[in-house]
Short mmCIF file of C-alpha atoms in Angstrom, two decimals:
data_model
loop_
_atom_site.label_atom_id
_atom_site.label_comp_id
_atom_site.label_asym_id
_atom_site.label_seq_id
_atom_site.Cartn_x
_atom_site.Cartn_y
_atom_site.Cartn_z
CA UNK A 1 -18.89 -4.10 -8.50
CA UNK A 2 -18.51 -6.37 -5.45
CA UNK A 3 -20.28 -5.20 -2.78
CA UNK A 4 -18.82 -6.97 -0.13
CA UNK A 5 -18.89 -5.69 3.76
CA UNK A 6 -16.03 -5.20 5.89
CA UNK A 7 -14.87 -4.65 9.31
CA UNK A 8 -13.90 -0.99 9.42
CA UNK A 9 -11.51 -1.78 12.24
CA UNK A 10 -9.79 -4.19 9.77
CA UNK A 11 -9.86 -1.33 6.65
CA UNK A 12 -8.14 0.82 9.07
CA UNK A 13 -5.31 -1.53 10.04
CA UNK A 14 -5.16 -2.95 6.56
CA UNK A 15 -2.89 0.50 5.31
CA UNK A 16 0.42 0.52 7.03
CA UNK A 17 2.19 3.62 5.48
CA UNK A 18 2.53 5.48 2.53
CA UNK A 19 5.96 4.76 0.44
CA UNK A 20 7.68 7.20 -0.28
CA UNK A 21 10.46 6.66 -2.64
CA UNK A 22 11.61 7.80 -6.21
CA UNK A 23 10.17 4.94 -7.54
CA UNK A 24 7.19 5.47 -6.03
CA UNK A 25 7.35 9.41 -6.90
CA UNK A 26 8.08 8.62 -11.12
CA UNK A 27 5.03 5.82 -10.76
CA UNK A 28 2.81 8.60 -9.02
CA UNK A 29 3.36 10.59 -12.15
CA UNK A 30 3.29 8.07 -14.78
CA UNK A 31 0.05 6.39 -13.97
CA UNK A 32 -1.85 8.28 -11.15
CA UNK A 33 -0.87 5.66 -9.00
CA UNK A 34 -0.24 5.61 -4.61
CA UNK A 35 2.30 2.97 -3.54
CA UNK A 36 1.22 1.83 -0.08
CA UNK A 37 2.61 -0.79 2.55
CA UNK A 38 0.04 -2.96 3.64
CA UNK A 39 -0.82 -6.16 6.22
CA UNK A 40 1.20 -9.53 4.61
CA UNK A 41 -2.59 -10.66 4.78
CA UNK A 42 -3.99 -8.46 3.11
CA UNK A 43 -6.20 -8.99 -0.56
CA UNK A 44 -7.05 -6.71 -3.41
CA UNK A 45 -10.23 -5.83 -3.00
CA UNK A 46 -9.92 -5.54 0.47
CA UNK A 47 -6.73 -2.60 -0.27
CA UNK A 48 -9.10 -1.31 -2.43
CA UNK A 49 -11.95 -0.85 0.18
CA UNK A 50 -9.49 0.46 2.33
CA UNK A 51 -8.51 3.43 0.32
CA UNK A 52 -11.68 3.92 -0.72
CA UNK A 53 -13.26 4.68 2.83
CA UNK A 54 -9.75 6.55 4.22
CA UNK A 55 -8.93 8.56 1.45
CA UNK A 56 -13.29 9.18 -0.48
CA UNK A 57 -11.41 8.64 -3.96
CA UNK A 58 -12.41 6.21 -6.60
CA UNK A 59 -9.71 3.17 -7.19
CA UNK A 60 -9.35 1.41 -10.81
CA UNK A 61 -7.13 -1.26 -9.92
CA UNK A 62 -4.76 -2.80 -7.13
CA UNK A 63 -1.57 -4.62 -7.81
CA UNK A 64 0.00 -6.22 -5.34
CA UNK A 65 4.16 -6.97 -4.85
CA UNK A 66 5.70 -8.71 -2.37
CA UNK A 67 9.18 -8.45 -1.14
CA UNK A 68 11.22 -10.47 0.68
CA UNK A 69 13.59 -8.79 3.26
CA UNK A 70 17.37 -8.85 3.38
CA UNK A 71 19.87 -10.68 5.57
CA UNK A 72 22.09 -8.03 7.06
CA UNK A 73 24.73 -7.98 9.31
CA UNK A 74 25.47 -5.68 12.66
CA UNK A 75 28.90 -6.76 13.56
CA UNK A 76 28.96 -9.75 14.48
CA UNK A 77 25.05 -11.00 14.49
CA UNK A 78 22.96 -11.44 11.21
CA UNK A 79 19.66 -10.10 11.16
CA UNK A 80 16.24 -9.91 8.56
CA UNK A 81 14.59 -7.20 7.93
CA UNK A 82 10.70 -7.87 7.65
CA UNK A 83 8.96 -8.96 4.12
CA UNK A 84 7.13 -6.01 2.78
CA UNK A 85 4.54 -6.03 0.58
CA UNK A 86 3.41 -3.50 -1.03
CA UNK A 87 0.16 -1.66 -3.11
CA UNK A 88 0.11 0.53 -6.11
CA UNK A 89 -2.83 1.63 -5.84
CA UNK A 90 -3.82 3.16 -9.35
CA UNK A 91 -6.72 5.78 -9.41
CA UNK A 92 -9.05 6.41 -12.37
CA UNK A 93 -8.82 9.36 -14.27
CA UNK A 94 -9.24 12.68 -11.76
CA UNK A 95 -9.21 11.31 -8.98
CA UNK A 96 -6.16 13.02 -6.47
CA UNK A 97 -5.47 11.42 -3.48
CA UNK A 98 -3.27 14.16 -1.54
CA UNK A 99 -0.32 12.26 1.24
CA UNK A 100 0.78 15.56 2.63
CA UNK A 101 -2.03 16.64 4.58
CA UNK A 102 -3.16 12.93 5.40
CA UNK A 103 0.04 11.42 7.23
CA UNK A 104 0.62 12.73 10.87
#
């Protein structure tokens, strides 16, 4: 276990939003993992520390996926969706995260 101290303000900013989708729900039921949208430059240890700080749970592991934004057209103009960094945070056995009450 590393005991690196992170700036609490930075940790509060690392997690942008929980991802609620069919896939995220399936992963949650299957492997006790919660999915978050995180900052592009967030590191795994930072994400772990942020989840533990904000939700008071024990984290077993963090996997990260970078998704490139799709190119979309709006009439004539071409736009691009933002790149997204997703974190799958696996919780230790017996730990539970209730997002419905936590999200404003």
